[in-house]
């Protein structure tokens, strides 16, 4: 751990990584609490896996067709928002079982990504970074994008907190009180999609769902209100990403996987302790 | 003449091929205390949802204070049937009651001081003043029901619709709840859906029987006709229960 903090002073890539973890934790705490209380974890997982499709297509266009502007991060944002909107729309309008619909998108998103990445020269590294994250590759530009998305997510959640809580708690009642419940449902899915994209840069697509939901679930054991749950969840998320990053440095472990294992252990431990 | 709180004419509603309501008509007047009874699947909850504009009728009209349900429902305080709420949701009693201020309060930012004052007030009226900061999960079934009633009342409705408010409560709490409703009825119109006709006669002005068709009875008429409307062929069993309850 000590070596990590010494290295932190020397290496800007570590500073970027640390800062990325802290910034992402803010959105993670807020949106994770919505996801957990509204029970849309599986939906968030579906969105996360659709992100691979977006990143794969974007990277392919960049490398093969020279569309330099089409950053994989941009592809991820478009795919996440698109998936959130479509799954949400089907959930409301089609008389389909929602988990089946999500599974379809989950798999199609992954498959589309794999098809495009396999046709992109030098795809191996990209694929690993997308799937399992690489917090050490976060650039200054990435940080700006992360900070921007963070700001948008936090501001939206802050301004409409009471509507989001009401829609999570009892959507029908919120509608009867004149709240445009459907609008806020979609807005919540959009915030979830953006948070998923932020988290993908830290821990990768496969493990997003752990970092999105477990800090909020851990915080939920100690907090009695939505607001305090969000603050504590953000704190827990920041602590876990920082600790995971530090632990992974010396033995040269993948940071994302370290963070996830740590998060899982803390979650299971608090579960057991609180059961007594 | 001011429009009735509820005016329903020739309402038809079906879920697919299943007819739930046929030619239902109903008028409820200001400050009436009305009880809505009928068998399971008879259409009581459907009728409430039509009043609230949550469902659209295939034929006929619903008007709430002279307006279409979507416009009139702001004046309705609604208690859903055993609300399928997550009891572990991280909210306090006060948080839940505050949700009743949505639509009345500002659109952006937190609830106002006035909202909080109104919510505290209402919790006091339902006898839960000291429990405002208590999490929902730590309240008993009866207390939770009172919180939801406070939520329905805090929007200052002129019509209160309660769907089986006593379904999960024991007799003592049920009696308290009806006393509260009677008190509230001095200021507003109250419609209670219930299975339990035991309490009906002592409280209400009008009994509405919903079983595909809608029939209205003044309370003085509570007799075999109502029981028959309500339960159809099970009439003997019901009469037996009733004799027990009031015998």
Coordinates of C-alpha atoms in Angstrom, one line a residue:
Chain A
X1 CA 0.0 0.0 0.0
X2 CA 2.8 2.4 0.9
X3 CA 4.5 1.8 -2.4
X4 CA 1.2 2.7 -4.1
X5 CA 1.1 6.1 -2.5
X6 CA 4.7 6.8 -3.3
X7 CA 4.1 5.8 -6.9
X8 CA 1.0 7.9 -6.9
X9 CA 3.1 11.0 -6.5
X10 CA 5.3 10.1 -9.5
X11 CA 3.0 8.6 -12.1
X12 CA 0.2 10.7 -13.6
X13 CA -1.5 7.5 -14.9
X14 CA -2.1 6.5 -11.3
X15 CA -3.4 9.9 -10.4
X16 CA -5.8 9.7 -13.3
X17 CA -6.9 6.3 -12.2
X18 CA -7.5 7.4 -8.6
X19 CA -9.4 10.5 -9.7
X20 CA -11.5 8.5 -12.2
X21 CA -12.4 6.1 -9.4
X22 CA -13.4 9.0 -7.0
X23 CA -15.4 10.8 -9.7
X24 CA -17.3 7.7 -10.8
X25 CA -18.1 6.9 -7.2
X26 CA -20.3 10.0 -6.9
X27 CA -22.7 8.8 -9.7
X28 CA -22.4 5.3 -8.6
X29 CA -23.7 6.0 -5.1
X30 CA -26.6 8.1 -6.4
X31 CA -27.7 6.0 -9.3
X32 CA -26.9 2.7 -7.6
X33 CA -29.4 3.5 -4.9
X34 CA -32.1 4.1 -7.5
X35 CA -31.2 0.9 -9.2
X36 CA -31.3 -1.2 -6.0
X37 CA -34.5 0.3 -4.6
X38 CA -36.3 0.2 -7.9
X39 CA -35.0 -3.3 -8.5
X40 CA -33.8 -2.8 -12.0
X41 CA -30.4 -4.5 -11.5
X42 CA -31.0 -7.0 -14.3
X43 CA -32.0 -4.1 -16.6
X44 CA -28.8 -2.3 -15.7
X45 CA -26.8 -5.5 -16.5
X46 CA -28.5 -5.7 -19.9
X47 CA -27.6 -2.1 -20.7
X48 CA -24.0 -2.8 -19.6
X49 CA -23.7 -5.7 -22.1
X50 CA -25.2 -3.6 -24.9
X51 CA -22.3 -1.2 -24.3
X52 CA -19.9 -3.7 -25.9
X53 CA -21.9 -3.4 -29.2
X54 CA -21.5 0.3 -29.2
X55 CA -17.8 0.2 -28.3
X56 CA -17.1 -2.5 -30.9
X57 CA -18.9 -0.6 -33.7
X58 CA -17.2 2.7 -32.8
X59 CA -13.7 1.1 -32.6
X60 CA -14.3 -0.7 -36.0
X61 CA -15.3 2.5 -37.7
X62 CA -12.3 4.3 -36.2
X63 CA -9.7 1.8 -37.2
X64 CA -11.2 0.4 -40.5
X65 CA -12.9 3.5 -41.9
X66 CA -10.9 6.2 -40.3
X67 CA -13.8 7.9 -38.5
X68 CA -11.5 9.3 -35.9
X69 CA -14.2 11.2 -34.1
X70 CA -16.1 8.1 -33.2
X71 CA -14.5 7.3 -29.9
X72 CA -15.5 4.0 -28.3
X73 CA -16.7 6.0 -25.3
X74 CA -19.1 7.9 -27.6
X75 CA -20.2 4.5 -29.0
X76 CA -20.7 3.3 -25.4
X77 CA -22.9 6.3 -24.5
X78 CA -25.1 5.9 -27.6
X79 CA -25.5 2.2 -27.1
X80 CA -26.3 2.5 -23.4
X81 CA -28.9 5.2 -23.9
X82 CA -30.4 3.4 -26.9
X83 CA -30.6 0.1 -25.0
X84 CA -32.1 1.8 -22.0
X85 CA -34.7 3.5 -24.1
X86 CA -35.7 0.4 -26.1
X87 CA -35.8 -1.9 -23.2
X88 CA -37.8 0.6 -21.2
X89 CA -40.2 1.1 -24.0
X90 CA -40.8 -2.6 -24.5
X91 CA -41.3 -3.0 -20.8
X92 CA -44.1 -0.5 -20.9
X93 CA -45.8 -1.2 -24.2
X94 CA -45.3 -4.8 -25.1
X95 CA -46.9 -7.5 -23.0
X96 CA -43.6 -9.4 -22.8
X97 CA -41.8 -10.7 -19.8
X98 CA -39.2 -8.1 -19.1
X99 CA -36.4 -10.4 -18.1
X100 CA -36.7 -12.3 -21.4
X101 CA -36.5 -9.0 -23.3
X102 CA -33.4 -7.9 -21.3
X103 CA -31.8 -11.3 -22.0
X104 CA -32.2 -10.8 -25.7
X105 CA -30.6 -7.4 -25.7
X106 CA -27.9 -8.7 -23.3
X107 CA -26.8 -11.3 -25.7
X108 CA -27.3 -9.3 -28.9
X109 CA -25.3 -6.4 -27.6
X110 CA -22.4 -8.7 -26.7
X111 CA -22.6 -10.5 -30.0
X112 CA -22.6 -7.4 -32.1
X113 CA -19.6 -6.1 -30.2
X114 CA -17.7 -9.4 -30.7
X115 CA -18.5 -9.4 -34.4
X116 CA -17.2 -5.9 -35.0
X117 CA -14.2 -6.3 -32.8
X118 CA -13.1 -9.5 -34.4
X119 CA -13.0 -7.6 -37.8
X120 CA -10.9 -4.8 -36.3
X121 CA -7.2 -5.3 -36.6
X122 CA -5.4 -5.7 -33.3
X123 CA -8.7 -6.4 -31.5
X124 CA -7.4 -8.5 -28.6
X125 CA -6.3 -5.7 -26.3
X126 CA -9.4 -3.6 -27.0
X127 CA -11.7 -6.5 -26.1
X128 CA -10.0 -7.2 -22.8
X129 CA -10.1 -3.5 -21.8
X130 CA -13.8 -3.3 -22.7
X131 CA -14.8 -6.5 -20.9
X132 CA -12.7 -6.2 -17.8
X133 CA -11.8 -2.5 -17.7
X134 CA -8.5 -0.8 -17.5
X135 CA -8.5 2.0 -15.0
X136 CA -4.8 2.6 -15.7
X137 CA -5.5 3.7 -19.2
X138 CA -7.8 6.6 -18.2
X139 CA -6.5 9.7 -20.0
X140 CA -6.8 13.4 -19.1
X141 CA -9.5 13.6 -21.9
X142 CA -11.4 10.7 -20.4
X143 CA -11.3 12.4 -17.0
X144 CA -13.0 15.5 -18.5
X145 CA -15.7 13.4 -20.1
X146 CA -16.2 11.5 -16.8
X147 CA -16.4 14.7 -14.9
X148 CA -18.9 16.1 -17.4
X149 CA -21.2 13.1 -17.2
X150 CA -20.8 13.1 -13.5
X151 CA -22.0 16.6 -13.2
X152 CA -25.0 16.0 -15.4
X153 CA -26.0 12.9 -13.5
X154 CA -25.6 14.6 -10.1
X155 CA -27.4 17.7 -11.1
X156 CA -30.4 15.8 -12.5
X157 CA -30.6 13.6 -9.5
X158 CA -30.4 16.5 -7.1
X159 CA -33.0 18.7 -8.9
X160 CA -35.6 15.8 -9.3
X161 CA -34.8 13.8 -6.2
X162 CA -38.3 13.9 -4.9
X163 CA -39.8 12.7 -8.2
X164 CA -37.3 9.9 -8.5
X165 CA -37.9 8.7 -5.0
X166 CA -41.7 8.8 -5.5
X167 CA -41.4 6.9 -8.8
X168 CA -39.2 4.3 -7.2
X169 CA -41.4 3.9 -4.2
X170 CA -44.9 3.9 -5.8
X171 CA -45.1 4.8 -9.5
X172 CA -48.9 4.7 -9.7
X173 CA -49.3 7.1 -6.8
X174 CA -46.8 9.4 -8.3
X175 CA -48.7 9.5 -11.5
X176 CA -52.0 10.2 -9.7
X177 CA -50.3 13.2 -8.1
X178 CA -49.6 14.7 -11.6
X179 CA -46.0 13.5 -11.9
X180 CA -45.1 12.5 -15.4
X181 CA -44.0 9.1 -14.0
X182 CA -43.0 7.7 -17.4
X183 CA -40.7 10.6 -18.2
X184 CA -39.0 10.2 -14.8
X185 CA -38.8 6.4 -15.4
X186 CA -37.0 7.0 -18.7
X187 CA -34.8 9.7 -17.2
X188 CA -33.8 7.3 -14.4
X189 CA -32.9 4.7 -17.0
X190 CA -30.9 7.3 -18.9
X191 CA -28.9 8.1 -15.8
X192 CA -28.4 4.4 -15.2
X193 CA -27.1 4.0 -18.7
X194 CA -24.6 6.9 -18.3
X195 CA -23.4 5.6 -15.0
X196 CA -22.9 2.2 -16.5
X197 CA -20.7 3.8 -19.2
X198 CA -18.7 5.6 -16.5
X199 CA -18.2 2.4 -14.6
X200 CA -17.2 0.4 -17.7
X201 CA -14.0 2.5 -17.9
X202 CA -13.1 1.4 -14.3
X203 CA -14.1 -2.2 -14.1
X204 CA -15.3 -3.2 -17.5
X205 CA -18.6 -4.5 -18.9
X206 CA -18.7 -7.8 -17.2
X207 CA -18.3 -6.5 -13.7
X208 CA -20.2 -3.2 -13.9
X209 CA -23.2 -4.5 -12.1
X210 CA -21.3 -5.3 -8.9
X211 CA -19.9 -1.8 -8.5
X212 CA -23.2 -0.3 -9.4
X213 CA -25.3 -2.2 -7.0
X214 CA -23.3 -3.5 -4.1
X215 CA -22.1 -0.2 -2.5
X216 CA -25.8 0.9 -2.5
X217 CA -26.8 -2.4 -1.0
X218 CA -24.1 -2.2 1.7
X219 CA -25.1 1.4 2.5
X220 CA -28.8 0.3 2.6
X221 CA -28.0 -1.8 5.6
X222 CA -27.0 1.2 7.7
X223 CA -29.2 4.0 6.3
X224 CA -32.9 4.7 6.7
X225 CA -33.4 7.2 4.0
X226 CA -32.6 7.5 0.2
X227 CA -30.4 10.6 0.6
X228 CA -28.2 9.2 3.3
X229 CA -28.0 5.8 1.5
X230 CA -26.7 7.7 -1.6
X231 CA -24.0 9.6 0.3
X232 CA -22.8 6.5 2.2
X233 CA -22.9 4.4 -1.0
X234 CA -20.7 7.0 -2.8
X235 CA -18.3 7.0 0.1
X236 CA -18.1 3.2 0.1
X237 CA -17.6 3.1 -3.6
X238 CA -14.8 5.6 -3.4
X239 CA -13.2 3.7 -0.6
X240 CA -13.4 0.4 -2.4
X241 CA -12.1 1.6 -5.8
X242 CA -9.2 3.4 -4.1
X243 CA -8.3 0.5 -1.9
X244 CA -8.7 -2.0 -4.8
X245 CA -6.4 0.2 -6.9
X246 CA -3.8 0.4 -4.2
X247 CA -3.9 -3.3 -3.4
X248 CA -3.5 -4.3 -7.0
X249 CA -0.5 -2.1 -7.7
X250 CA 2.4 -3.9 -6.0
X251 CA 1.5 -7.5 -7.1
X252 CA 0.5 -6.1 -10.5
X253 CA -3.0 -7.5 -10.4
X254 CA -5.8 -6.3 -12.7
X255 CA -7.3 -3.3 -10.8
X256 CA -10.9 -3.9 -11.9
X257 CA -11.0 -7.5 -10.7
X258 CA -9.3 -6.6 -7.5
X259 CA -11.9 -3.9 -6.8
X260 CA -14.8 -6.3 -7.6
X261 CA -13.5 -9.1 -5.3
X262 CA -13.0 -6.5 -2.5
X263 CA -16.5 -5.2 -3.0
X264 CA -18.0 -8.6 -3.0
X265 CA -16.1 -9.6 0.2
X266 CA -17.3 -6.4 2.0
X267 CA -20.9 -7.0 0.9
X268 CA -20.9 -10.6 2.0
X269 CA -19.2 -9.7 5.3
X270 CA -21.8 -6.9 6.1
X271 CA -24.5 -9.3 5.2
X272 CA -23.3 -11.9 7.7
X273 CA -22.6 -9.4 10.4
X274 CA -26.1 -7.8 10.1
X275 CA -27.8 -11.1 10.2
X276 CA -26.8 -11.7 13.8
Chain B
X1 CA -75.5 23.4 -8.8
X2 CA -72.0 22.2 -8.0
X3 CA -71.0 19.0 -9.9
X4 CA -71.0 15.7 -7.9
X5 CA -67.7 14.4 -6.7
X6 CA -68.4 11.2 -8.7
X7 CA -70.8 10.9 -11.6
X8 CA -70.7 7.7 -13.7
X9 CA -73.1 6.9 -16.5
X10 CA -73.5 3.7 -18.5
X11 CA -70.0 2.6 -18.0
X12 CA -68.8 -0.6 -19.8
X13 CA -65.4 -2.0 -19.1
X14 CA -63.8 -5.3 -20.1
X15 CA -60.3 -6.9 -19.9
X16 CA -60.2 -8.5 -23.3
X17 CA -63.2 -10.8 -23.5
X18 CA -63.9 -10.6 -19.8
X19 CA -66.7 -8.1 -19.0
X20 CA -66.0 -6.5 -15.7
X21 CA -68.5 -3.7 -15.6
X22 CA -71.8 -3.4 -17.6
X23 CA -73.9 -0.3 -17.9
X24 CA -72.7 0.9 -14.5
X25 CA -74.2 4.2 -13.3
X26 CA -73.5 5.9 -10.0
X27 CA -73.7 9.3 -8.5
X28 CA -72.1 10.2 -5.2
X29 CA -72.8 13.5 -3.5
X30 CA -70.7 16.0 -1.6
X31 CA -69.8 14.8 1.9
X32 CA -71.4 11.4 1.6
X33 CA -69.8 8.4 3.3
X34 CA -70.1 5.6 0.8
X35 CA -69.2 2.0 1.1
X36 CA -68.5 -0.1 -2.0
X37 CA -69.0 -3.8 -1.5
X38 CA -69.0 -6.9 -3.8
X39 CA -67.3 -10.2 -4.4
X40 CA -63.7 -10.6 -5.5
X41 CA -63.4 -9.9 -9.2
X42 CA -66.7 -8.1 -9.1
X43 CA -65.1 -4.9 -10.4
X44 CA -64.7 -2.7 -7.3
X45 CA -61.0 -2.0 -7.9
X46 CA -61.6 -1.6 -11.6
X47 CA -64.3 1.0 -10.9
X48 CA -61.9 2.9 -8.7
X49 CA -59.2 2.8 -11.3
X50 CA -61.7 4.2 -13.9
X51 CA -62.5 7.0 -11.5
X52 CA -58.8 7.7 -11.2
X53 CA -58.3 7.7 -14.9
X54 CA -55.8 4.8 -14.6
X55 CA -58.1 2.8 -16.9
X56 CA -60.2 3.9 -19.9
X57 CA -63.8 2.7 -20.2
X58 CA -65.0 1.1 -23.5
X59 CA -68.2 3.0 -23.2
X60 CA -69.9 5.5 -20.9
X61 CA -68.6 8.5 -19.0
X62 CA -66.9 9.1 -15.7
X63 CA -66.7 12.6 -14.3
X64 CA -65.0 13.7 -11.1
X65 CA -66.2 17.1 -9.8
X66 CA -67.5 17.7 -13.3
X67 CA -64.2 17.0 -15.0
X68 CA -62.6 14.0 -16.9
X69 CA -60.8 11.7 -14.4
X70 CA -57.3 12.8 -15.6
X71 CA -58.2 16.4 -14.7
X72 CA -60.4 15.8 -11.7
X73 CA -58.1 13.3 -10.0
X74 CA -56.0 16.0 -8.4
X75 CA -58.8 16.4 -5.9
X76 CA -58.8 12.7 -5.0
X77 CA -56.9 11.3 -2.2
X78 CA -56.3 7.6 -3.0
X79 CA -55.3 4.7 -0.8
X80 CA -54.4 1.7 -3.0
X81 CA -55.4 -1.8 -2.1
X82 CA -52.7 -3.5 0.0
X83 CA -50.3 -1.3 -1.8
X84 CA -47.6 -3.5 -3.2
X85 CA -44.9 -1.4 -1.6
X86 CA -41.5 -2.5 -0.6
X87 CA -41.5 -2.4 3.2
X88 CA -37.7 -2.2 3.2
X89 CA -37.6 0.9 1.0
X90 CA -35.4 3.4 2.8
X91 CA -38.0 6.1 3.6
X92 CA -39.4 7.4 6.9
X93 CA -43.1 7.9 7.6
X94 CA -42.6 11.6 6.9
X95 CA -41.0 10.9 3.5
X96 CA -43.9 8.8 2.5
X97 CA -46.5 11.4 3.5
X98 CA -44.5 14.1 1.7
X99 CA -45.1 12.3 -1.6
X100 CA -48.7 13.3 -1.3
X101 CA -47.5 16.9 -1.8
X102 CA -46.2 16.1 -5.3
X103 CA -48.2 18.1 -7.8
X104 CA -48.9 20.8 -5.2
X105 CA -45.3 21.6 -4.4
X106 CA -42.7 23.1 -6.7
X107 CA -41.4 21.0 -9.6
X108 CA -37.7 21.4 -9.0
X109 CA -35.6 20.9 -5.8
X110 CA -36.6 19.6 -2.4
X111 CA -40.0 19.8 -0.6
X112 CA -40.8 23.2 0.8
X113 CA -41.1 24.2 4.5
X114 CA -44.9 24.4 4.0
X115 CA -44.9 20.8 2.6
X116 CA -43.1 19.6 5.6
X117 CA -45.4 21.4 8.0
X118 CA -48.5 20.0 6.2
X119 CA -47.0 16.5 6.3
X120 CA -46.2 16.7 10.1
X121 CA -49.7 18.0 10.7
X122 CA -51.3 15.2 8.8
X123 CA -49.2 12.6 10.7
X124 CA -50.5 14.1 13.9
X125 CA -54.1 13.8 12.7
X126 CA -53.7 10.1 12.1
X127 CA -52.1 9.7 15.5
X128 CA -48.5 9.2 14.3
X129 CA -47.0 12.5 15.1
X130 CA -44.2 11.1 17.3
X131 CA -43.3 8.5 14.6
X132 CA -42.5 10.9 11.8
X133 CA -38.8 10.0 11.7
X134 CA -39.5 6.3 12.0
X135 CA -38.5 4.2 9.0
X136 CA -41.4 2.5 7.2
X137 CA -39.9 -0.9 7.9
X138 CA -40.2 -0.3 11.7
X139 CA -43.9 0.4 11.6
X140 CA -46.7 -2.1 12.2
X141 CA -49.3 -2.9 9.5
X142 CA -51.8 -0.6 11.1
X143 CA -49.3 2.3 11.4
X144 CA -48.2 1.8 7.8
X145 CA -51.8 2.0 6.7
X146 CA -52.2 5.3 8.6
X147 CA -49.1 6.7 7.0
X148 CA -50.6 5.9 3.6
X149 CA -53.9 7.5 4.6
X150 CA -51.9 10.6 5.7
X151 CA -50.2 10.6 2.3
X152 CA -53.6 10.5 0.6
X153 CA -54.9 13.4 2.8
X154 CA -51.9 15.7 2.7
X155 CA -52.8 16.8 -0.8
X156 CA -56.0 18.4 0.7
X157 CA -58.4 16.3 -1.4
X158 CA -62.1 16.8 -1.5
X159 CA -62.7 13.1 -2.2
X160 CA -61.1 10.2 -0.5
X161 CA -61.0 6.8 -2.2
X162 CA -59.8 3.9 0.0
X163 CA -59.4 0.4 -1.5
X164 CA -59.8 -2.1 1.3
X165 CA -58.1 0.0 4.0
X166 CA -58.7 -2.6 6.7
X167 CA -57.8 -5.8 4.9
X168 CA -54.6 -6.4 6.9
X169 CA -55.8 -4.8 10.2
X170 CA -57.2 -6.4 13.3
X171 CA -60.6 -5.4 14.6
X172 CA -59.5 -2.9 17.1
X173 CA -57.3 -1.0 14.6
X174 CA -60.1 -1.2 12.1
X175 CA -62.6 0.4 14.4
X176 CA -60.1 3.3 15.1
X177 CA -59.6 3.7 11.4
X178 CA -63.3 4.0 10.7
X179 CA -63.7 6.5 13.5
X180 CA -60.9 8.6 11.8
X181 CA -62.7 8.4 8.5
X182 CA -66.0 9.5 10.1
X183 CA -64.1 12.5 11.5
X184 CA -62.7 13.3 8.1
X185 CA -66.1 12.9 6.5
X186 CA -67.2 16.1 8.1
X187 CA -65.0 17.9 5.5
X188 CA -64.9 15.6 2.5
X189 CA -66.5 12.8 0.6
X190 CA -65.4 9.3 1.6
X191 CA -65.6 6.2 -0.5
X192 CA -64.4 2.9 1.1
X193 CA -64.1 -0.4 -0.7
X194 CA -64.5 -3.3 1.6
X195 CA -65.3 -7.0 1.8
X196 CA -66.5 -6.5 5.3
X197 CA -70.1 -5.4 5.6
X198 CA -70.0 -5.8 9.3
X199 CA -69.2 -2.2 10.0
X200 CA -71.1 -0.7 7.2
X201 CA -74.5 -0.1 8.6
X202 CA -73.2 1.9 11.6
X203 CA -71.2 4.4 9.5
X204 CA -72.2 4.9 6.0
X205 CA -74.9 6.8 4.1
X206 CA -75.0 4.7 1.0
X207 CA -73.9 1.2 0.0
X208 CA -72.8 0.6 -3.5
X209 CA -72.8 -3.0 -4.6
X210 CA -70.5 -3.8 -7.5
X211 CA -70.8 -7.2 -9.2
X212 CA -70.6 -6.5 -12.9
X213 CA -73.6 -4.3 -12.4
X214 CA -73.7 -1.5 -9.9
X215 CA -76.6 -1.2 -7.5
X216 CA -77.0 1.5 -4.9
X217 CA -78.7 1.1 -1.6
X218 CA -79.4 3.5 1.2
X219 CA -78.1 2.1 4.5
X220 CA -81.6 1.6 5.9
X221 CA -82.0 -1.1 3.2
X222 CA -79.2 -3.3 4.3
X223 CA -80.8 -6.7 4.2
X224 CA -81.0 -9.8 2.0
X225 CA -81.0 -7.8 -1.2
X226 CA -77.6 -6.4 -0.5
X227 CA -76.2 -9.6 0.7
X228 CA -77.6 -11.3 -2.4
X229 CA -76.1 -8.6 -4.7
X230 CA -72.8 -9.0 -3.0
X231 CA -72.3 -12.7 -2.8
X232 CA -74.9 -14.2 -5.1
X233 CA -75.3 -17.9 -4.5
X234 CA -73.2 -17.9 -1.3
X235 CA -76.0 -16.0 0.4
X236 CA -76.5 -18.5 3.2
X237 CA -73.0 -18.6 4.4
X238 CA -72.9 -14.8 4.5
X239 CA -76.1 -14.5 6.3
X240 CA -74.8 -16.9 8.9
X241 CA -71.7 -14.7 9.4
X242 CA -73.7 -11.7 9.7
X243 CA -76.0 -13.1 12.4
X244 CA -72.9 -14.1 14.3
X245 CA -71.4 -10.6 14.1
X246 CA -74.5 -8.7 15.1
X247 CA -76.5 -11.4 16.8

